[in-house]
Amino acid sequence: MGHTLKRGTPPPKRPSLMLFQLLVLAGLFYFCSGIMQVTKTVKEIAVLSCDYNISTEELTKVRIYWQKDNEVVLAVMSGKVKVWPEYENRTFTDFTSNLCIVILALRLSDKGTYTCVIQKPEQGTYKLEHLTSVKLLVRADFPAPSISDLGNPSPDIRRIICSTSGGFPEPHLSWLENGEELNATYTTLAQDPETELYTISSELDFNVTRNHSFMCLVKYGDLTVSQTFNWQKSAKPAPSANQLLPWAIIIPISASLIIALILGLAWLFCRLAARQRERRRNEESLEMERLSPVCIGRVEGSG
């Protein structure tokens, strides 16, 4: 006895058609859940694989699209490559290596999910042949901060500055000593409008009459970088060549003056001694002249 279909009732699906649809759904689930992930840093090169090999002959027949978050990045049609303006001069595709897309000089704005779509002609239209998604993460790590000496704004006060740049997201800088946060003198934060990267710096004043160990700590997201600065109150800078130069001149001159003074005093002493001896001789001569007539008179009287 034959089966009759009621009007308005859809015919039962054939097992082969149902199996094909299940395979398609399974494939789509695989593509959606099995997203590869690539992590790079700013200014590096990212290579995202389409995971599909194709011959040179097929290249002129298929259509290849690389798109990011549903916006086209690069397309290959009839063997010709077209790159969208935002990625011009820094993006290309490698046909010999799984149809991968190569992005040079990565920017923070390049992060996102990239999808490779390959379509093949079939019965006058293009049908989906391959679909792969790759998630690109772009990091911008701050380098370890540097600490520089800015000199003495006032007696017994020293000023230092801590700075770092080229990172993302927005950082927070703090000064620590023995685990306690200190009050910074002045802090600046700037963001480059083109690269979105941040630059931060902070100044700190401290008393030089005691020892210190400061930590400059920069936090961004879940990451941190730091630098330490130590100060010893007993440490004195060695005299410079300019400071030693006056003494190198003064000491020889002073020695010469002292020697000249000693020689001068010796000469003066000798002159005084000579004059004293000459005076004594003159006095003795006068004494002899005075006594000589007396002696002669006495001699004549006795005769």
Tab-separated table of C-alpha atoms in Angstrom, residues 25-204:
chain	number	residue	atom	x	y	z
A	25	LEU	CA	27.643	22.073	10.806
A	26	ALA	CA	30.435	20.021	12.344
A	27	GLY	CA	32.955	21.753	10.077
A	28	LEU	CA	31.633	25.200	10.987
A	29	PHE	CA	31.790	24.311	14.682
A	30	TYR	CA	35.405	23.202	14.237
A	31	PHE	CA	36.348	26.443	12.527
A	32	CYS	CA	34.562	28.549	15.123
A	33	SER	CA	35.933	26.781	18.195
A	34	GLY	CA	39.414	25.881	16.942
A	35	ILE	CA	40.747	29.439	16.555
A	36	MET	CA	44.508	29.659	16.574
A	37	GLN	CA	46.166	32.388	18.630
A	38	VAL	CA	49.321	34.399	17.886
A	39	THR	CA	50.857	36.799	20.425
A	40	LYS	CA	53.305	39.510	19.322
A	41	THR	CA	54.596	42.828	20.579
A	42	VAL	CA	54.378	46.261	18.989
A	43	LYS	CA	56.693	46.819	15.982
A	44	GLU	CA	57.254	43.059	15.499
A	45	ILE	CA	56.187	40.964	12.468
A	46	ALA	CA	53.094	38.765	12.579
A	47	VAL	CA	52.666	35.747	10.276
A	48	LEU	CA	49.101	34.372	10.243
A	49	SER	CA	48.546	31.080	8.436
A	50	CYS	CA	45.498	30.283	6.318
A	51	ASP	CA	46.428	26.588	6.669
A	52	TYR	CA	45.662	25.895	3.014
A	53	ASN	CA	47.936	24.986	0.113
A	54	ILE	CA	47.095	25.874	-3.449
A	55	SER	CA	48.745	25.383	-6.825
A	56	THR	CA	49.751	28.226	-9.136
A	57	GLU	CA	47.088	27.152	-11.647
A	58	GLU	CA	44.324	27.260	-9.030
A	59	LEU	CA	45.470	30.690	-7.808
A	60	THR	CA	43.987	32.413	-10.837
A	61	LYS	CA	40.638	30.717	-10.345
A	62	VAL	CA	39.929	31.000	-6.646
A	63	ARG	CA	39.146	34.022	-4.501
A	64	ILE	CA	41.078	34.584	-1.268
A	65	TYR	CA	40.026	37.037	1.411
A	66	TRP	CA	41.806	37.971	4.624
A	67	GLN	CA	39.526	39.993	6.849
A	68	LYS	CA	39.746	41.319	10.392
A	69	ASP	CA	36.569	41.531	12.448
A	70	ASN	CA	34.495	41.437	9.220
A	71	GLU	CA	36.554	44.188	7.526
A	72	VAL	CA	38.679	43.233	4.517
A	73	VAL	CA	42.447	43.505	4.938
A	74	LEU	CA	43.664	41.813	1.765
A	75	ALA	CA	42.043	40.124	-1.210
A	76	VAL	CA	43.349	37.964	-4.056
A	77	MET	CA	41.136	37.786	-7.143
A	78	SER	CA	42.236	36.376	-10.528
A	79	GLY	CA	45.742	36.129	-9.093
A	80	LYS	CA	45.939	39.855	-8.308
A	81	VAL	CA	46.483	41.122	-4.765
A	82	LYS	CA	44.702	44.152	-3.335
A	83	VAL	CA	45.556	45.557	0.104
A	84	TRP	CA	43.201	47.898	1.942
A	85	PRO	CA	44.550	51.405	2.810
A	86	GLU	CA	45.133	50.852	6.541
A	87	TYR	CA	47.487	47.955	5.773
A	88	GLU	CA	49.206	49.270	2.664
A	89	ASN	CA	53.027	49.050	2.463
A	90	ARG	CA	53.200	46.746	5.476
A	91	THR	CA	51.024	43.745	4.581
A	92	PHE	CA	51.430	41.006	1.987
A	93	THR	CA	50.559	37.355	1.450
A	94	ASP	CA	52.894	34.393	0.931
A	95	PHE	CA	51.405	32.046	-1.669
A	96	THR	CA	54.123	29.423	-1.057
A	97	SER	CA	53.453	29.042	2.668
A	98	ASN	CA	49.839	28.118	3.398
A	99	LEU	CA	48.581	31.413	1.936
A	100	CYS	CA	49.683	33.169	5.121
A	101	ILE	CA	49.332	36.907	5.613
A	102	VAL	CA	52.360	38.856	6.868
A	103	ILE	CA	51.888	42.125	8.799
A	104	LEU	CA	54.957	44.289	9.377
A	105	ALA	CA	55.548	46.911	12.114
A	106	LEU	CA	52.628	45.813	14.258
A	107	ARG	CA	50.444	48.420	15.915
A	108	LEU	CA	48.117	48.091	18.867
A	109	SER	CA	45.204	48.614	16.490
A	110	ASP	CA	46.191	45.436	14.604
A	111	LYS	CA	44.943	43.181	17.410
A	112	GLY	CA	41.796	41.204	16.633
A	113	THR	CA	40.516	38.056	14.912
A	114	TYR	CA	41.669	37.517	11.326
A	115	THR	CA	39.755	35.150	9.056
A	116	CYS	CA	40.987	33.543	5.855
A	117	VAL	CA	38.194	32.765	3.369
A	118	ILE	CA	38.779	30.776	0.169
A	119	GLN	CA	36.071	30.477	-2.477
A	120	LYS	CA	36.115	28.244	-5.566
A	121	PRO	CA	34.002	28.624	-8.708
A	122	GLU	CA	31.242	26.079	-9.032
A	123	GLN	CA	28.354	26.117	-11.483
A	124	GLY	CA	28.738	29.796	-12.299
A	125	THR	CA	29.115	30.991	-8.716
A	126	TYR	CA	31.716	31.009	-5.940
A	127	LYS	CA	31.254	28.652	-3.041
A	128	LEU	CA	33.096	28.414	0.262
A	129	GLU	CA	36.086	26.061	0.033
A	130	HIS	CA	38.059	26.851	3.192
A	131	LEU	CA	37.677	28.952	6.337
A	132	THR	CA	40.275	29.590	9.074
A	133	SER	CA	40.421	32.122	11.888
A	134	VAL	CA	43.492	33.345	13.794
A	135	LYS	CA	43.368	35.571	16.870
A	136	LEU	CA	46.196	38.120	16.996
A	137	LEU	CA	47.175	39.619	20.343
A	138	VAL	CA	49.476	42.648	20.291
A	139	ARG	CA	51.339	43.574	23.461
A	140	ALA	CA	53.259	46.740	24.264
A	141	ASP	CA	55.571	46.154	27.216
A	142	PHE	CA	57.253	49.008	29.038
A	143	PRO	CA	61.045	48.671	29.307
A	144	ALA	CA	62.617	48.864	32.760
A	145	PRO	CA	62.492	52.511	33.850
A	146	SER	CA	65.658	54.632	34.050
A	147	ILE	CA	66.529	56.922	36.973
A	148	SER	CA	68.587	60.086	36.427
A	149	ASP	CA	70.054	62.648	38.822
A	150	LEU	CA	68.726	66.205	38.405
A	151	GLY	CA	71.063	67.809	40.973
A	152	ASN	CA	70.326	69.887	44.086
A	153	PRO	CA	67.346	72.280	43.954
A	154	SER	CA	68.331	73.468	47.454
A	155	PRO	CA	70.967	72.685	50.158
A	156	ASP	CA	70.740	69.107	51.512
A	157	ILE	CA	68.004	68.253	48.927
A	158	ARG	CA	68.589	66.030	45.908
A	159	ARG	CA	66.193	65.522	42.969
A	160	ILE	CA	65.945	62.409	40.788
A	161	ILE	CA	63.633	61.480	37.888
A	162	CYS	CA	62.284	58.062	36.818
A	163	SER	CA	60.884	57.537	33.309
A	164	THR	CA	59.836	54.874	30.798
A	165	SER	CA	57.957	54.880	27.475
A	166	GLY	CA	56.518	52.762	24.661
A	167	GLY	CA	54.012	50.680	26.604
A	168	PHE	CA	50.284	49.994	26.869
A	169	PRO	CA	47.810	50.119	28.659
A	170	GLU	CA	47.882	53.303	30.769
A	171	PRO	CA	50.575	52.964	33.461
A	172	HIS	CA	50.786	54.087	37.077
A	173	LEU	CA	54.157	55.113	38.557
A	174	SER	CA	54.912	55.125	42.275
A	175	TRP	CA	57.985	55.721	44.474
A	176	LEU	CA	58.580	53.282	47.328
A	177	GLU	CA	61.008	53.209	50.263
A	178	ASN	CA	60.947	50.299	52.703
A	179	GLY	CA	57.608	49.246	51.211
A	180	GLU	CA	55.955	52.612	51.857
A	181	GLU	CA	54.755	54.858	49.036
A	182	LEU	CA	56.300	58.323	48.868
A	183	ASN	CA	54.903	61.600	47.565
A	184	ALA	CA	56.367	62.451	44.176
A	185	THR	CA	57.359	66.025	43.406
A	186	TYR	CA	55.985	66.032	39.848
A	187	THR	CA	54.538	63.308	37.551
A	188	THR	CA	53.667	63.509	33.843
A	189	LEU	CA	51.771	61.075	31.575
A	190	ALA	CA	51.439	61.349	27.787
A	191	GLN	CA	49.955	59.157	25.029
A	192	ASP	CA	50.981	59.173	21.385
A	193	PRO	CA	47.775	59.694	19.363
A	194	GLU	CA	49.087	57.603	16.453
A	195	THR	CA	50.634	54.589	18.192
A	196	GLU	CA	48.486	54.801	21.376
A	197	LEU	CA	51.641	54.109	23.413
A	198	TYR	CA	52.289	55.852	26.738
A	199	THR	CA	55.229	57.763	28.226
A	200	ILE	CA	55.431	58.408	31.968
A	201	SER	CA	57.949	60.186	34.207
A	202	SER	CA	58.087	61.260	37.854
A	203	GLU	CA	60.425	63.401	39.968
A	204	LEU	CA	61.326	62.829	43.637
